[in-house]
CSV table of C-alpha atoms in Angstrom, one decimal:
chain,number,residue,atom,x,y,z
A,1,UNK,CA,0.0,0.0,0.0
A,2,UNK,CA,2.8,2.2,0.8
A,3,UNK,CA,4.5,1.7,-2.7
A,4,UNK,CA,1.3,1.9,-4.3
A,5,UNK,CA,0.9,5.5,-2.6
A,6,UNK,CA,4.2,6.9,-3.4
A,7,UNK,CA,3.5,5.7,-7.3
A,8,UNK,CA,0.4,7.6,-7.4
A,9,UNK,CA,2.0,10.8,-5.6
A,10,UNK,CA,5.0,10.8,-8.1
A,11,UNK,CA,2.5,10.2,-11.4
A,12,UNK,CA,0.2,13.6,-9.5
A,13,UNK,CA,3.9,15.3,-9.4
A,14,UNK,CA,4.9,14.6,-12.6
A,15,UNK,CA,1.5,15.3,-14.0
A,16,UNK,CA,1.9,18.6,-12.7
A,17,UNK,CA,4.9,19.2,-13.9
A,18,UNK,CA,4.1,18.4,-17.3
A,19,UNK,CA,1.8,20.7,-17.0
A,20,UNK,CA,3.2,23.8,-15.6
A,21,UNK,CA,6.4,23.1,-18.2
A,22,UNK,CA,3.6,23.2,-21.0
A,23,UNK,CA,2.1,26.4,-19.5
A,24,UNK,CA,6.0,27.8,-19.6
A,25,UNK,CA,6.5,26.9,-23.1
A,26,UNK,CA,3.1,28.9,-24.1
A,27,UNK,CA,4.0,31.7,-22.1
A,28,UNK,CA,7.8,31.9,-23.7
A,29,UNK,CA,6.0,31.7,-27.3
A,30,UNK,CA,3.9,34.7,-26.8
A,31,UNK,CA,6.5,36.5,-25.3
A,32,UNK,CA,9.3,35.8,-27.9
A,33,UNK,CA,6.2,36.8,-30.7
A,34,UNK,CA,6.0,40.1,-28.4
A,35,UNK,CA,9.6,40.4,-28.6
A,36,UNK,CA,9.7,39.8,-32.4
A,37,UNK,CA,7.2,42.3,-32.9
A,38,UNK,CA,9.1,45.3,-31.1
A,39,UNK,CA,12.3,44.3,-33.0
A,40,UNK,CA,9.8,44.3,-36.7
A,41,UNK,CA,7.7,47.1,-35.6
A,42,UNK,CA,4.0,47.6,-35.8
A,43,UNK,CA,2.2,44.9,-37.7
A,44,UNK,CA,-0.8,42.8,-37.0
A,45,UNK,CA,-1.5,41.9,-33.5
A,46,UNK,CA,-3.2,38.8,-34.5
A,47,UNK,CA,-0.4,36.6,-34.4
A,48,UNK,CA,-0.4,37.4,-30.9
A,49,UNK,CA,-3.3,35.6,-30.4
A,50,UNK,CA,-3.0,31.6,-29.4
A,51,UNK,CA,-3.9,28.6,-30.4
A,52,UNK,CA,-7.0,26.8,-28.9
A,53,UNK,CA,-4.5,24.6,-26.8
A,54,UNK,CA,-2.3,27.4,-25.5
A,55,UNK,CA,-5.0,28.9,-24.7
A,56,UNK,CA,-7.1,26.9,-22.5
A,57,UNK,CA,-3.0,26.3,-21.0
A,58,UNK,CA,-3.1,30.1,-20.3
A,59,UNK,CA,-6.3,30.6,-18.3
A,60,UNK,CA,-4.3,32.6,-15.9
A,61,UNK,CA,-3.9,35.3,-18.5
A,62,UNK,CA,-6.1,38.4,-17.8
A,63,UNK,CA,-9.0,39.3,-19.2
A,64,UNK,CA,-7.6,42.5,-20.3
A,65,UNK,CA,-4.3,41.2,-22.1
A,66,UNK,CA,-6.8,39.1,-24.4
A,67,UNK,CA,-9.0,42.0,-24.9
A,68,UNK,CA,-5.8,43.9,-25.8
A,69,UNK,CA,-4.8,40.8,-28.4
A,70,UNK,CA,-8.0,41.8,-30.4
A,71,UNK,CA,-6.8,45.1,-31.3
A,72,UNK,CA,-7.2,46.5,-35.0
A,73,UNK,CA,-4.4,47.4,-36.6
A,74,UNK,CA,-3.2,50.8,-36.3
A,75,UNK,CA,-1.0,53.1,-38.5
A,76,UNK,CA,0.8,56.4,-37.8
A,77,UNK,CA,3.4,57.1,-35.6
A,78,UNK,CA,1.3,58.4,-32.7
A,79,UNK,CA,-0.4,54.7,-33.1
A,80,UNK,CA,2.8,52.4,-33.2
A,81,UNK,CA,4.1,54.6,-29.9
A,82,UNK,CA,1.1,53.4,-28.4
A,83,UNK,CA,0.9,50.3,-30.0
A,84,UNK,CA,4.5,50.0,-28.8
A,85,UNK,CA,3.9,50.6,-25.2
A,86,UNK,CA,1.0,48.1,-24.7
A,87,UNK,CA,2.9,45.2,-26.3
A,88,UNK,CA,6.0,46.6,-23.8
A,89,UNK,CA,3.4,46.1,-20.6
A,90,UNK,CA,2.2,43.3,-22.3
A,91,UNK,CA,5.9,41.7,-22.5
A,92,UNK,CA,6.8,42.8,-19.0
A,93,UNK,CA,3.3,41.3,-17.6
A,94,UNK,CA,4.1,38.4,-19.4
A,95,UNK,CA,7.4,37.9,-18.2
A,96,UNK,CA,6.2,38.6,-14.5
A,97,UNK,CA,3.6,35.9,-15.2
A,98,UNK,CA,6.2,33.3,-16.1
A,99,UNK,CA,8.4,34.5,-13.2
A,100,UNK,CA,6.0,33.6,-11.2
A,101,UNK,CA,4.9,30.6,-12.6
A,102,UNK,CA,8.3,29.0,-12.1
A,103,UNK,CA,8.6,30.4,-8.9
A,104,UNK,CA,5.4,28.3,-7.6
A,105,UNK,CA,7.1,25.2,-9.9
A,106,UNK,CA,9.8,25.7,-7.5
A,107,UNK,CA,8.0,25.9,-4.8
A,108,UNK,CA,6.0,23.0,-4.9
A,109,UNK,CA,9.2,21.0,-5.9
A,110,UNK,CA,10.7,22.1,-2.6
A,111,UNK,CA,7.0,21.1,-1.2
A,112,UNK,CA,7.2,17.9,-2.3
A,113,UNK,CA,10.7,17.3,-1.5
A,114,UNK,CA,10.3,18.3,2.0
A,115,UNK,CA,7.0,16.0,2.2
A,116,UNK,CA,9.1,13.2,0.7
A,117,UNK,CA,11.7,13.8,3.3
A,118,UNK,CA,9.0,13.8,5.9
A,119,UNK,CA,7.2,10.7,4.5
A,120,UNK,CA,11.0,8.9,4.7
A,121,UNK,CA,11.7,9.9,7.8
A,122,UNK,CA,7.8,8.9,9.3
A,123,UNK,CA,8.4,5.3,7.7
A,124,UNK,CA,11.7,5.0,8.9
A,125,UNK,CA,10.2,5.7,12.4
A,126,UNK,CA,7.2,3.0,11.9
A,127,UNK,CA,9.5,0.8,10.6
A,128,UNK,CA,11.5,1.0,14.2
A,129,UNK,CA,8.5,1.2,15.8
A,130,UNK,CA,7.4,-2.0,14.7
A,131,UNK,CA,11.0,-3.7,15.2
A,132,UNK,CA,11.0,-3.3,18.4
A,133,UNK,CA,6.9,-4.0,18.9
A,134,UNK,CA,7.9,-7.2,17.1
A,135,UNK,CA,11.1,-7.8,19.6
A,136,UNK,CA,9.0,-7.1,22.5
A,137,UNK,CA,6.5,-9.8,21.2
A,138,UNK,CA,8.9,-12.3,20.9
A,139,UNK,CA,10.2,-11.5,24.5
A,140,UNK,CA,6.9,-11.8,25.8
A,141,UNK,CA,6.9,-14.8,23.9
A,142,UNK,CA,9.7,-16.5,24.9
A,143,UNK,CA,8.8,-15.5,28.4
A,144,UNK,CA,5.4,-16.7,28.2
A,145,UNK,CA,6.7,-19.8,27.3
A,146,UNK,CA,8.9,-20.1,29.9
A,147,UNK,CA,6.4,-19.8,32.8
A,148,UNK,CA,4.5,-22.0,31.1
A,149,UNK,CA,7.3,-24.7,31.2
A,150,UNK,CA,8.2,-23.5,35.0
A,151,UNK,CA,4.2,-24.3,35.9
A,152,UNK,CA,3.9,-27.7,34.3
A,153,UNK,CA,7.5,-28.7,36.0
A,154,UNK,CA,6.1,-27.4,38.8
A,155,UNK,CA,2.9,-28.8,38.7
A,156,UNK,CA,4.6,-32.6,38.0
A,157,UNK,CA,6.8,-31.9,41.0
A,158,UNK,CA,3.8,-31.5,43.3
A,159,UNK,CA,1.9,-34.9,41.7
A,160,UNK,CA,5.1,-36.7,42.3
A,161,UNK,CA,5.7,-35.3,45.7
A,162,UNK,CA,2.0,-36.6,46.8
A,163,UNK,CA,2.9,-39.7,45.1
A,164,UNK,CA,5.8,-40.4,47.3
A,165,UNK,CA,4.3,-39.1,50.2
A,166,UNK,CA,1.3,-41.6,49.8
A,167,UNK,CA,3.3,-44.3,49.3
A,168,UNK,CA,5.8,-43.0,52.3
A,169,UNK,CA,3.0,-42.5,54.6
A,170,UNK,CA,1.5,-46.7,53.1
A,171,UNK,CA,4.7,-47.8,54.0
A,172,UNK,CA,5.0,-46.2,57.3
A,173,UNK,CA,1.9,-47.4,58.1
A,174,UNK,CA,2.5,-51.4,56.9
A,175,UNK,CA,5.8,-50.8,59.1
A,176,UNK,CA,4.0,-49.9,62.2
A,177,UNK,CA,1.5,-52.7,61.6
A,178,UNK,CA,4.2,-55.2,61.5
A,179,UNK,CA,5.8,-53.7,64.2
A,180,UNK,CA,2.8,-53.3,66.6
A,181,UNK,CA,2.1,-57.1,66.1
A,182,UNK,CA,5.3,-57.8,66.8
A,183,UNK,CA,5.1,-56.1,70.0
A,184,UNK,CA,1.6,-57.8,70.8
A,185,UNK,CA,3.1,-61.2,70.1
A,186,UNK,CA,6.3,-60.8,72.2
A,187,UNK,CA,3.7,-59.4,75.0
A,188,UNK,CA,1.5,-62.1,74.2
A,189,UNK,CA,4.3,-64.7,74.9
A,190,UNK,CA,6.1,-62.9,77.9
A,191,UNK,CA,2.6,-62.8,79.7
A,192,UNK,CA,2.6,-66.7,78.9
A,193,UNK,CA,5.9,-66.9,80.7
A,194,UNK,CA,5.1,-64.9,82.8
A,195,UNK,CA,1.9,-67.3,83.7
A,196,UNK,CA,4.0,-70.4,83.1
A,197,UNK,CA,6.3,-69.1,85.5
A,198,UNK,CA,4.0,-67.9,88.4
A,199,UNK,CA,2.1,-71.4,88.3
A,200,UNK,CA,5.9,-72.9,88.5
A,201,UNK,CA,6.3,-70.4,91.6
A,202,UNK,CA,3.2,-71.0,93.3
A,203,UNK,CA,4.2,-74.9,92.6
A,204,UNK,CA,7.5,-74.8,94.0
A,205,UNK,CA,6.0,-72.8,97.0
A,206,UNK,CA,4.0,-75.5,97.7
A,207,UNK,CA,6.9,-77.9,97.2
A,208,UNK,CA,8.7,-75.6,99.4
A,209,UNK,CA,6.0,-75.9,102.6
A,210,UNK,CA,6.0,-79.6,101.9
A,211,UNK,CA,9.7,-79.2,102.2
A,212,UNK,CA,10.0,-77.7,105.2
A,213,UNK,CA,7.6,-79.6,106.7
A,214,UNK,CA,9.4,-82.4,105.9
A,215,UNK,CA,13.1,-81.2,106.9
A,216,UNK,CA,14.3,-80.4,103.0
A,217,UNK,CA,14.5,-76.5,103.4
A,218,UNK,CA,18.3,-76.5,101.6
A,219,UNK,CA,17.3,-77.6,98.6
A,220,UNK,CA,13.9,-75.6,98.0
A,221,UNK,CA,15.6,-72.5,99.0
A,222,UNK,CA,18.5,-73.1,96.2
A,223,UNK,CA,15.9,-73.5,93.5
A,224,UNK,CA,13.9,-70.3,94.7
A,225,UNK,CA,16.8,-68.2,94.1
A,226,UNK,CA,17.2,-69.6,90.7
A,227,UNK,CA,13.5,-69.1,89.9
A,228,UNK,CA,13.7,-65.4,91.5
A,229,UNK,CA,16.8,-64.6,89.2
A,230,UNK,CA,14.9,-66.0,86.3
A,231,UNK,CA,11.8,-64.0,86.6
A,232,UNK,CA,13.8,-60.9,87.2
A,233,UNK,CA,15.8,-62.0,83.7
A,234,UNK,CA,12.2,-61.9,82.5
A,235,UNK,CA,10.2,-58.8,83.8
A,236,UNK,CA,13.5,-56.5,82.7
A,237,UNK,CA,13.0,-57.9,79.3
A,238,UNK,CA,9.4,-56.8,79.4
């Protein structure tokens, strides 16, 4: 679109151009026929007057100055001092004319350049502009993808975190079972002992009242203090 743009402002420009260097050329034929005329003297003034092209190029030139290129032919010398003196103004408005002509060419050449040099330099500031909107996209980008990334490690660190924490806590768990029963079956055959032993007490007791009635005291008292030692053996285990 830009392209397309500057090719249709440079066809307008040269267009113009075209134009106004067409308009220049008139104007430099009627005044070199004005010229020619002083240098031949009076004659007619209709060779002044343009041709249907030059003169729809010339539709700047006054009303009066194409009255004045209808003027009869004159004779005398009062006449062609007069008749001198309006194709002198005539000349001189005609040369002022073109002066100014090329100085609005010149103008709008140094217009247009300046617009062109404007144009330039606003492109060449889009053109950074969108650089660096196009470098901050891809940074936002890149960082977008980044957290992205960070969140789904993160988010697979946490599921594999409660994994091993589930199976931690199973494990723990099957550990203390084990070890509970453990417990409950060493306490389950210590309170056996424990039983086994009393009843062997509460025998030997016995044994030991039978003893002594009987006269045998040395012999039950040696085998109490082996069953006392024993138990104690026992209860500090416990």
């Amino acid at each position: 679109m830009d392209q397309q743009a500057k090719k249709h402002l440079q066809e307008e420009f040269d267009a113009s151009l075209e134009e106004k260097d067409q308009y220049i050329s008139v104007l430099q034929t009627q005044v070199s026929l004005l010229k020619q005329r002083l240098r031949n003297g009076p004659m007619n003034v209709d060779v002044l007057k343009p041709i249907p092209q030059m003169e729809a190029q010339a539709e700047v030139l006054t009303k009066e100055e194409n009255t004045e290129g209808d003027v009869e032919p004159v004779v005398g010398d009062e006449a062609s001092a007069k008749t001198l003196e309006m194709l002198q103004q005539r000349v001189k408005r005609q040369e002022n004319l073109l002066q100014r002509c090329k100085e609005t060419i010149q103008s709008h050449k140094e217009q247009c350049t300046l617009l062109t040099s404007e144009k330039e330099a606003l492109q060449e500031q889009l053109d950074e502009r969108l650089q660096e909107l196009e470098k901050m996209k891809e940074l936002h980008m890149a960082e977008k993808t980044k957290l992205i990334t960070q969140l789904r490690d993160a988010k697979n660190l946490i599921e594999q975190l409660e994994q091993d924490k589930g199976m931690v806590i199973a494990e723990t768990k099957r550990q203390m079972h084990e070890t509970l029963e453990l417990k409950e079956e060493e306490i389950a055959q210590l309170r056996s002992r424990i039983k086994q032993m009393t009843t062997q007490g509460e025998e030997l007791r016995e044994q030991k009242e039978k003893s002594e009635k009987a006269g045998k005291n040395s012999g039950v008292t040696s085998f109490m203090f082996a069953f006392k030692s024993h138990l104690k053996c026992l209860l500090g285990i416990f």
